[in-house]
Short mmCIF file of C-alpha atoms in Angstrom, two decimals:
data_model
loop_
_atom_site.label_atom_id
_atom_site.label_comp_id
_atom_site.label_asym_id
_atom_site.label_seq_id
_atom_site.Cartn_x
_atom_site.Cartn_y
_atom_site.Cartn_z
CA MET A 406 -22.92 -13.74 40.52
CA ASP A 407 -25.61 -16.63 40.88
CA PRO A 408 -25.07 -18.71 38.50
CA GLN A 409 -28.79 -19.24 39.09
CA ASP A 410 -28.85 -15.59 37.79
CA LYS A 411 -26.13 -15.76 35.42
CA PRO A 412 -27.58 -14.23 31.87
CA SER A 413 -28.08 -17.04 28.80
CA SER A 414 -25.57 -15.67 27.32
CA PHE A 415 -23.05 -15.36 29.71
CA HIS A 416 -20.89 -19.12 29.98
CA THR A 417 -18.50 -20.05 33.12
CA SER A 418 -16.35 -22.15 30.96
CA PRO A 419 -15.34 -23.23 27.87
CA ALA A 420 -16.97 -26.26 28.12
CA GLU A 421 -20.64 -24.63 29.06
CA ALA A 422 -19.93 -22.44 26.27
CA LEU A 423 -19.60 -25.34 23.28
CA ARG A 424 -23.35 -26.52 24.75
CA ALA A 425 -24.38 -22.60 24.01
CA PRO A 426 -27.22 -22.80 21.49
CA ALA A 427 -26.42 -22.19 17.83
CA GLU A 428 -26.54 -18.53 16.89
CA GLU A 429 -29.70 -17.08 15.19
CA VAL A 430 -28.69 -14.31 13.71
CA LEU A 431 -25.17 -12.56 12.21
CA TYR A 432 -24.09 -8.79 12.88
CA LEU A 433 -21.41 -8.23 10.03
CA ALA A 434 -19.49 -4.48 9.84
CA CYS A 435 -19.95 -3.15 6.60
CA LEU A 436 -18.26 0.02 4.97
CA HIS A 437 -18.56 1.56 2.02
CA GLU A 438 -15.83 3.23 2.05
CA GLY A 439 -12.77 3.04 -1.09
CA THR A 440 -16.30 1.37 -2.72
CA GLY A 441 -16.90 5.13 -4.43
CA VAL A 442 -20.16 4.70 -2.87
CA ASP A 443 -20.65 7.68 -0.82
CA ARG A 444 -23.35 6.36 2.24
CA PRO A 445 -22.58 6.01 5.42
CA ASP A 446 -21.31 2.57 6.91
CA PHE A 447 -23.87 -0.11 8.37
CA LEU A 448 -24.03 -2.89 10.41
CA ALA A 449 -25.88 -5.73 8.81
CA VAL A 450 -27.96 -8.17 10.60
CA VAL A 451 -27.64 -11.41 8.88
CA ASP A 452 -30.13 -14.36 8.96
CA ALA A 453 -28.12 -17.45 10.32
CA GLU A 454 -29.81 -20.20 9.10
CA ASP A 455 -29.54 -18.68 5.20
CA GLY A 456 -27.67 -16.57 4.62
CA ARG A 457 -30.53 -13.31 4.19
CA LEU A 458 -29.40 -9.98 4.80
CA VAL A 459 -32.62 -8.83 6.82
CA HIS A 460 -31.83 -5.21 8.24
CA GLU A 461 -28.93 -2.38 7.66
CA THR A 462 -28.39 -0.10 10.34
CA PRO A 463 -26.49 2.57 9.12
CA MET A 464 -24.35 4.97 10.91
CA PRO A 465 -24.43 8.67 11.16
CA ASN A 466 -22.10 10.27 8.98
CA VAL A 467 -19.86 9.19 6.13
CA GLY A 468 -16.31 7.90 6.08
CA ASP A 469 -16.17 6.04 9.77
CA GLU A 470 -14.54 2.88 7.91
CA LEU A 471 -16.13 0.01 10.07
CA HIS A 472 -13.53 -2.23 11.63
CA HIS A 473 -13.48 -4.48 13.78
CA PHE A 474 -16.12 -4.15 17.16
CA GLY A 475 -17.89 -5.89 19.98
CA TRP A 476 -19.81 -6.23 22.77
CA ASN A 477 -20.25 -4.70 26.10
CA ARG A 478 -20.46 -7.42 28.24
CA CYS A 479 -18.88 -10.96 28.02
CA SER A 480 -17.96 -14.24 29.76
CA SER A 481 -15.21 -12.73 31.74
CA ALA A 482 -17.54 -9.35 32.21
CA CYS A 483 -20.72 -10.36 33.56
CA HIS A 484 -21.19 -6.75 35.25
CA GLY A 485 -25.02 -5.55 34.31
CA PRO A 486 -27.79 -7.94 32.35
CA ASP A 487 -27.14 -10.27 28.79
CA ARG A 488 -24.97 -8.89 26.60
CA SER A 489 -27.34 -5.66 25.02
CA HIS A 490 -24.61 -3.23 23.52
CA LEU A 491 -22.34 -3.47 20.30
CA ILE A 492 -19.34 -1.27 20.53
CA VAL A 493 -18.69 -0.12 16.83
CA PRO A 494 -15.58 1.96 16.30
CA GLY A 495 -14.71 3.67 12.71
CA PHE A 496 -11.44 2.54 12.83
CA ARG A 497 -10.76 6.01 9.73
CA SER A 498 -12.62 8.30 11.47
CA SER A 499 -12.39 7.75 15.24
CA ARG A 500 -15.92 7.90 15.77
CA ILE A 501 -17.63 5.00 18.18
CA HIS A 502 -21.03 4.14 18.18
CA VAL A 503 -23.02 2.19 20.50
CA VAL A 504 -24.82 -0.55 19.13
CA ASN A 505 -28.71 -1.12 21.17
CA VAL A 506 -29.15 -5.08 20.35
CA ALA A 507 -31.62 -5.91 22.70
CA ASP A 508 -34.82 -4.31 22.81
CA ASP A 509 -34.75 -6.64 18.80
CA PRO A 510 -32.13 -8.19 18.25
CA ARG A 511 -32.80 -8.13 14.38
CA ARG A 512 -33.05 -4.43 14.51
CA PRO A 513 -30.23 -2.72 15.79
CA ARG A 514 -30.22 0.86 16.82
CA ILE A 515 -27.82 3.56 17.64
CA GLU A 516 -28.13 4.71 21.10
CA HIS A 517 -24.69 6.86 21.63
CA VAL A 518 -22.07 8.15 19.74
CA ILE A 519 -18.62 9.21 20.87
CA GLU A 520 -17.27 11.92 18.66
CA PRO A 521 -13.13 11.82 18.14
CA GLY A 522 -12.85 15.44 19.50
CA GLU A 523 -14.59 13.38 22.73
CA LEU A 524 -12.18 10.54 22.52
CA VAL A 525 -8.91 13.05 21.97
CA ARG A 526 -9.72 15.02 25.31
CA ALA A 527 -10.14 11.79 27.28
CA THR A 528 -7.57 9.78 26.12
CA GLY A 529 -5.40 11.43 23.44
CA LEU A 530 -5.19 9.19 21.22
CA THR A 531 -7.50 7.71 18.04
CA ARG A 532 -7.35 4.65 15.35
CA PRO A 533 -9.65 2.68 17.62
CA HIS A 534 -9.27 -1.29 16.98
CA THR A 535 -10.01 -4.23 19.04
CA VAL A 536 -12.84 -4.10 21.88
CA HIS A 537 -12.54 -6.06 24.69
CA CYS A 538 -15.27 -5.89 27.64
CA MET A 539 -13.42 -6.33 31.04
CA PRO A 540 -14.46 -6.25 34.88
CA GLY A 541 -14.88 -3.11 37.03
CA ASP A 542 -17.99 -2.38 34.10
CA ASN A 543 -15.31 -1.37 31.99
CA ILE A 544 -14.91 -1.95 28.15
CA VAL A 545 -11.19 -1.50 26.77
CA ILE A 546 -10.42 -0.94 22.88
CA SER A 547 -7.42 -0.55 21.71
CA MET A 548 -5.48 2.96 20.21
CA LEU A 549 -3.09 2.44 17.37
CA GLY A 550 -2.64 6.36 16.57
CA ASP A 551 -2.45 9.92 18.74
CA ALA A 552 -4.05 13.04 18.24
CA ASP A 553 -2.69 13.72 14.94
CA GLY A 554 -2.73 10.47 13.66
CA ASN A 555 1.35 9.48 14.24
CA GLY A 556 1.75 6.05 15.72
CA THR A 557 1.40 5.09 19.43
CA CYS A 558 0.21 2.03 21.43
CA GLY A 559 -2.74 3.41 24.04
CA PHE A 560 -5.80 2.44 25.06
CA ALA A 561 -9.28 3.65 25.84
CA VAL A 562 -11.85 2.85 28.60
CA LEU A 563 -15.39 3.37 28.45
CA ASP A 564 -18.02 2.91 31.35
CA ALA A 565 -20.18 -0.35 30.10
CA ARG A 566 -22.82 0.59 31.92
CA THR A 567 -22.67 5.06 30.70
CA PHE A 568 -20.62 4.24 27.12
CA GLU A 569 -19.23 7.30 29.28
CA VAL A 570 -14.70 7.44 27.99
CA LYS A 571 -13.29 7.06 31.26
CA GLY A 572 -9.93 7.84 29.87
CA ARG A 573 -6.85 5.72 29.70
CA TRP A 574 -6.02 1.40 30.96
CA GLU A 575 -2.52 1.79 30.66
CA ASP A 576 -1.13 3.11 34.31
CA GLY A 577 2.54 4.89 33.33
CA GLY A 578 5.72 3.62 32.13
CA GLU A 579 7.18 3.10 29.26
CA ARG A 580 5.07 2.37 26.16
CA PRO A 581 5.01 0.56 23.00
CA PRO A 582 5.58 2.53 19.82
CA LEU A 583 2.92 1.04 17.96
CA ASN A 584 -0.52 -1.79 18.90
CA TYR A 585 -2.95 -3.37 17.45
CA ASP A 586 -4.49 -6.10 18.58
CA PHE A 587 -4.77 -7.62 22.15
CA TRP A 588 -6.29 -10.12 24.87
CA TYR A 589 -6.01 -11.04 28.27
CA GLN A 590 -6.03 -13.79 31.10
CA PRO A 591 -7.37 -12.96 34.16
CA ARG A 592 -5.88 -15.61 36.10
CA GLN A 593 -2.03 -15.39 34.54
CA ASN A 594 -3.09 -11.69 34.87
CA VAL A 595 -1.63 -11.05 31.72
CA LEU A 596 -2.74 -8.63 28.94
CA ALA A 597 -0.64 -8.89 25.18
CA SER A 598 -1.22 -6.70 22.54
CA SER A 599 0.18 -6.52 19.34
CA GLU A 600 2.00 -4.45 16.41
CA PHE A 601 0.55 -3.03 13.52
CA GLY A 602 2.03 -0.01 12.01
CA GLU A 603 1.57 3.56 11.67
CA PRO A 604 -1.79 5.41 10.55
CA THR A 605 0.07 7.18 8.06
CA ALA A 606 1.57 4.58 6.54
CA TYR A 607 -1.10 2.18 6.28
CA GLU A 608 -4.02 4.94 5.67
CA PRO A 609 -2.87 5.50 2.03
CA GLY A 610 -1.81 1.81 1.21
CA PHE A 611 0.44 -0.33 1.20
CA ASP A 612 4.29 1.00 0.66
CA PRO A 613 7.13 -1.82 0.90
CA ASP A 614 10.12 0.71 1.87
CA ASP A 615 8.23 1.49 4.85
CA VAL A 616 8.15 -1.51 6.66
CA ALA A 617 12.25 -1.25 6.25
CA ALA A 618 11.72 2.47 7.84
CA GLY A 619 10.51 0.72 10.93
CA ARG A 620 6.93 1.88 9.75
CA TYR A 621 5.62 -1.16 10.60
CA GLY A 622 5.60 -3.45 13.51
CA SER A 623 7.45 -6.73 14.88
CA ARG A 624 6.85 -7.53 18.02
CA LEU A 625 5.08 -8.76 21.25
CA HIS A 626 3.85 -6.87 24.76
CA PHE A 627 3.16 -8.46 27.56
CA TRP A 628 1.31 -6.39 30.08
CA ASN A 629 0.80 -6.93 33.77
CA LEU A 630 -3.18 -6.70 34.16
CA ALA A 631 -3.45 -5.28 37.48
CA GLU A 632 -0.54 -2.88 36.92
CA ARG A 633 -1.92 -1.79 34.21
CA ARG A 634 1.95 -1.75 32.77
CA VAL A 635 4.30 -3.94 30.47
CA GLU A 636 6.57 -5.81 31.57
CA GLN A 637 8.10 -8.08 29.25
CA THR A 638 8.79 -7.66 25.20
CA LEU A 639 9.22 -9.99 22.44
CA GLU A 640 11.09 -9.18 18.83
CA LEU A 641 10.63 -11.44 16.92
CA GLY A 642 12.84 -9.78 13.93
CA ASP A 643 12.13 -10.24 10.04
CA THR A 644 10.17 -13.60 10.05
CA GLY A 645 7.55 -11.91 12.03
CA LEU A 646 6.91 -8.54 10.38
CA ILE A 647 3.36 -7.45 11.36
CA PRO A 648 1.95 -9.61 13.82
CA LEU A 649 -1.79 -8.43 13.81
CA GLU A 650 -4.30 -10.75 15.31
CA ILE A 651 -3.67 -12.33 19.46
CA ARG A 652 -5.15 -15.34 19.97
CA TRP A 653 -4.85 -17.05 23.98
CA LEU A 654 -6.25 -21.15 24.11
CA HIS A 655 -9.43 -20.39 25.70
CA ASP A 656 -8.41 -22.64 28.95
CA PRO A 657 -8.57 -19.92 32.05
CA ASP A 658 -5.81 -21.24 33.49
CA ALA A 659 -3.15 -22.17 29.81
CA ASP A 660 -0.32 -19.38 29.49
CA GLN A 661 -0.28 -19.16 25.37
CA GLY A 662 -1.44 -18.58 22.28
CA TYR A 663 -0.87 -17.71 18.78
CA VAL A 664 -0.47 -14.70 16.88
CA GLY A 665 -0.01 -14.67 12.87
CA ALA A 666 2.56 -12.07 11.71
CA ALA A 667 0.93 -11.26 8.22
CA LEU A 668 3.84 -9.98 6.29
CA SER A 669 6.09 -12.84 7.21
CA SER A 670 3.25 -14.96 6.55
CA THR A 671 4.38 -17.15 9.85
CA MET A 672 2.37 -17.97 13.48
CA TRP A 673 3.65 -18.00 15.90
CA HIS A 674 3.01 -20.15 19.08
CA PHE A 675 3.58 -17.97 22.37
CA HIS A 676 4.60 -19.39 25.84
CA ARG A 677 5.64 -18.49 28.97
CA THR A 678 8.53 -20.72 31.04
CA ASN A 679 10.27 -20.62 33.96
CA GLY A 680 8.25 -16.62 34.41
CA SER A 681 9.07 -15.62 31.25
CA TYR A 682 7.38 -15.51 27.45
CA GLY A 683 8.94 -17.13 24.43
CA ALA A 684 7.60 -17.73 20.83
CA GLU A 685 8.60 -19.50 18.13
CA ALA A 686 7.58 -19.26 14.38
CA VAL A 687 5.30 -22.92 14.04
CA ILE A 688 3.85 -22.41 10.51
CA ALA A 689 4.95 -21.14 7.27
CA VAL A 690 3.91 -19.92 4.59
CA ASP A 691 6.21 -19.64 1.66
CA SER A 692 5.69 -16.35 -0.84
CA VAL A 693 5.38 -17.02 -4.83
CA GLU A 694 6.29 -15.47 -7.73
CA GLN A 695 4.11 -14.55 -9.40
CA ASP A 696 4.22 -12.69 -12.90
CA GLY A 697 3.37 -8.52 -12.30
CA TRP A 698 4.56 -8.65 -8.59
CA PRO A 699 8.17 -6.85 -7.61
CA PHE A 700 8.66 -9.13 -4.69
CA PRO A 701 7.28 -12.84 -4.27
CA VAL A 702 3.81 -12.94 -3.19
CA PRO A 703 3.27 -13.50 0.95
CA GLY A 704 0.27 -15.49 1.88
CA LEU A 705 -0.23 -12.64 4.13
CA ILE A 706 -1.45 -14.74 7.20
CA THR A 707 -4.61 -11.95 8.29
CA ASP A 708 -6.98 -13.63 10.89
CA LEU A 709 -6.94 -16.50 13.34
CA VAL A 710 -9.52 -18.39 15.60
CA VAL A 711 -9.46 -20.99 17.82
CA SER A 712 -11.97 -23.54 18.66
CA MET A 713 -13.59 -23.15 22.20
CA ASP A 714 -11.91 -26.38 22.82
CA ASP A 715 -8.43 -25.50 22.17
CA ARG A 716 -8.16 -28.30 19.40
CA PHE A 717 -8.30 -26.31 15.89
CA LEU A 718 -6.13 -23.06 14.65
CA TYR A 719 -7.99 -21.60 11.93
CA PHE A 720 -6.37 -19.14 9.76
CA SER A 721 -7.05 -16.87 6.34
CA ASN A 722 -4.03 -16.32 3.62
CA TRP A 723 -5.20 -13.41 2.37
CA LEU A 724 -3.08 -12.98 -1.26
CA HIS A 725 -2.84 -16.79 -1.59
CA GLY A 726 -6.57 -16.95 -1.17
CA ASP A 727 -6.29 -20.07 0.94
CA LEU A 728 -8.08 -20.55 4.88
CA ARG A 729 -6.67 -23.63 6.94
CA GLN A 730 -7.44 -25.71 9.68
CA TYR A 731 -4.79 -27.12 11.80
CA ASP A 732 -5.46 -29.49 15.22
CA ILE A 733 -3.11 -27.66 17.49
CA THR A 734 -4.10 -30.58 20.15
CA ASP A 735 -0.28 -30.33 21.22
CA PRO A 736 0.24 -26.35 20.52
CA ALA A 737 3.94 -26.28 19.50
CA LYS A 738 3.27 -29.05 16.82
CA PRO A 739 0.69 -28.39 14.32
CA ARG A 740 -0.75 -30.30 12.19
CA LEU A 741 -2.69 -29.91 8.89
CA THR A 742 -6.31 -30.95 8.95
CA GLY A 743 -8.07 -28.47 6.00
CA GLN A 744 -7.21 -26.17 3.40
CA LEU A 745 -10.23 -24.67 1.36
CA GLN A 746 -9.04 -21.95 -1.66
CA LEU A 747 -11.35 -19.50 -1.68
CA GLY A 748 -10.15 -16.52 -4.22
CA GLY A 749 -6.70 -14.70 -4.18
CA VAL A 750 -4.36 -13.27 -6.26
CA LEU A 751 -1.90 -16.64 -8.02
CA GLY A 752 -5.01 -18.08 -10.02
CA ARG A 753 -5.58 -20.78 -8.38
CA PRO A 754 -8.72 -23.16 -8.96
CA SER A 755 -11.47 -22.33 -6.38
CA ASP A 756 -13.23 -24.54 -4.02
CA ALA A 757 -16.24 -22.83 -3.91
CA GLY A 758 -17.99 -23.82 -6.77
CA ARG A 759 -18.03 -20.04 -7.78
CA GLU A 760 -15.94 -16.95 -8.89
CA LEU A 761 -14.43 -15.37 -5.63
CA GLY A 762 -13.03 -11.99 -5.39
CA GLY A 763 -10.36 -11.24 -3.12
CA GLY A 764 -9.20 -13.80 -0.44
CA PRO A 765 -10.26 -15.19 2.71
CA GLN A 766 -9.98 -12.25 5.53
CA MET A 767 -11.67 -12.02 8.28
CA LEU A 768 -12.79 -15.51 10.23
CA GLN A 769 -15.26 -15.95 12.92
CA LEU A 770 -16.58 -19.02 15.04
CA SER A 771 -19.30 -20.49 16.85
CA LEU A 772 -19.71 -21.40 19.94
CA ASP A 773 -19.44 -24.75 19.82
CA GLY A 774 -16.75 -24.93 16.67
CA ARG A 775 -19.09 -26.18 13.63
CA ARG A 776 -19.76 -22.83 11.62
CA LEU A 777 -17.18 -20.80 10.33
CA TYR A 778 -17.85 -17.73 8.76
CA VAL A 779 -15.20 -16.21 6.79
CA THR A 780 -15.65 -12.10 4.67
CA ASN A 781 -12.74 -10.86 2.70
CA SER A 782 -12.51 -7.37 3.20
CA LEU A 783 -8.88 -6.50 4.74
CA TYR A 784 -8.71 -2.42 4.67
CA SER A 785 -10.17 -0.40 1.94
CA THR A 786 -7.18 0.69 0.28
CA TRP A 787 -4.91 -2.11 0.58
CA ASP A 788 -8.34 -3.39 -0.98
CA ASN A 789 -8.42 -1.25 -4.11
CA GLN A 790 -4.53 -1.76 -4.31
CA PHE A 791 -4.32 -5.47 -4.13
CA TYR A 792 -8.09 -6.42 -5.43
CA PRO A 793 -9.25 -3.32 -7.62
CA GLY A 794 -13.11 -3.59 -7.74
CA LEU A 795 -13.11 -5.93 -5.03
CA ARG A 796 -17.12 -7.80 -4.92
CA SER A 797 -17.31 -8.92 -1.01
CA TRP A 798 -18.94 -11.77 0.14
CA LEU A 799 -20.12 -13.78 3.52
CA LEU A 800 -19.54 -17.34 3.23
CA ARG A 801 -19.92 -20.16 5.79
CA VAL A 802 -17.52 -23.07 6.08
CA ASP A 803 -18.66 -26.42 8.23
CA CYS A 804 -16.46 -27.45 10.58
CA ASP A 805 -15.92 -31.54 11.57
CA PRO A 806 -15.14 -31.79 14.89
CA ALA A 807 -12.88 -34.64 14.38
CA GLY A 808 -11.04 -32.33 11.58
CA GLY A 809 -12.13 -31.09 8.11
CA MET A 810 -13.94 -28.33 6.51
CA GLU A 811 -16.22 -28.27 3.64
CA LEU A 812 -18.05 -25.14 2.43
CA ASP A 813 -21.74 -24.29 2.29
CA ARG A 814 -22.87 -23.75 -0.90
CA ASP A 815 -26.04 -22.62 0.62
CA PHE A 816 -24.82 -19.73 2.39
CA PHE A 817 -23.73 -17.14 0.40
CA LEU A 818 -23.83 -12.85 0.91
CA ASP A 819 -23.08 -10.73 -2.32
CA LEU A 820 -22.72 -8.10 -1.05
CA SER A 821 -21.97 -5.68 -3.85
CA ASP A 822 -25.76 -6.43 -5.34
CA ARG A 823 -27.27 -4.33 -2.69
CA PRO A 824 -30.25 -1.53 -3.96
CA GLY A 825 -28.14 1.29 -2.12
CA GLY A 826 -24.70 -0.12 -3.73
CA PRO A 827 -21.71 -2.15 -3.48
CA ALA A 828 -20.35 -2.36 0.36
CA ARG A 829 -17.63 -4.55 2.03
CA ALA A 830 -18.27 -7.28 4.43
CA HIS A 831 -14.83 -7.13 7.67
CA GLU A 832 -16.13 -8.82 10.56
CA VAL A 833 -18.57 -10.90 12.01
CA ARG A 834 -20.19 -10.71 15.10
CA LEU A 835 -22.88 -13.92 16.37
CA GLN A 836 -25.89 -13.37 18.61
CA GLY A 837 -24.66 -15.05 21.65
CA GLY A 838 -20.80 -14.94 21.49
CA ASP A 839 -18.22 -16.29 19.40
CA CYS A 840 -14.72 -17.76 19.91
CA THR A 841 -12.80 -14.44 19.42
CA THR A 842 -15.84 -12.49 22.40
CA GLU A 843 -14.91 -15.25 25.10
CA ILE A 844 -12.52 -14.96 27.63
CA PHE A 845 -13.11 -16.49 30.98
CA GLN A 846 -12.48 -15.77 34.44
#
């Protein structure tokens, strides 16, 4: 593509993305699942200036459990016009919604729905999670379940222009038993995937016995991107239980990144040396004894994000309730540069100037690294188990480019005070791209 013809929200490099205009609106996945409200989940549009909820686009059905979602196009796969559609899966229903945001960015409309039966017929898979666009007019979605909801690993492929289900991404060979998040690096010819658990284990709620029974994961998988097969698996062991979100450095020549092991509350730095991958735990959050708990409370690292300039790593401890910023100028030796207390089960004083239910969970960072958006819903049954009566919110943290964080106390969206009843906020996407959207060729 001629650079002069490149859509304005696509970027040729991380350095160019850093100079992108600030976001005007946010897209926020909101769910009613678990709240007692018998209504469909919805995609909220939030004004980025003042945090007002300006529009809601309800899904056609009840019970989807909107979770993670993504774009039909991004900087790595800039086929066709500008990013125009959001691909919004129901993590529980296995229904996939294609939402048009090009015609009116502040009033998205559902353009197409892929029903679970169609997805199963074409792929044999259910429980769609992470969405990434890929070169070749493809949208690739990690899938966590087979047709019956048992744990498996596979990836569904949609056509980025027609939104038809093409089939499966992986091309034979042995497949891992579990799946969750993924990231790919075109210049390194690699795709990395992580593991959560069997849907029949995590959907009813968390049971520690399921960990001992091997129903949750502890491995990373590195796939040959061109051949679409696993080349190497790393077992993280008892100190790497439930590795969830995986983030590569944004530098397209980088061959390293991070994954957070939620249950073990450890942050792992992975890297390739002499042709093979290794990983070390570079941050460990100590568990805390707490009255009424049958085991010490883990931090539960549930999300992480790397700034576009590869300078800072952010992650959330959902149960401890703290949000952290680390300088990763030396990726193997992260250095703590900021920390905020935003709820949690430990009863620690809040830095928000108000009482906060739940704890920090999903994170999204602006391309310039100045604004970090935070929500507090993890998964409906886990929300109800660990934070009964959860009041859900979206807040914003101002990030100093030299290090440090400060809460923007004027930006706060309370999802419990809606006319339609309480809802819960999960993942955030920014209109022009963000630090978990953009991958570079």
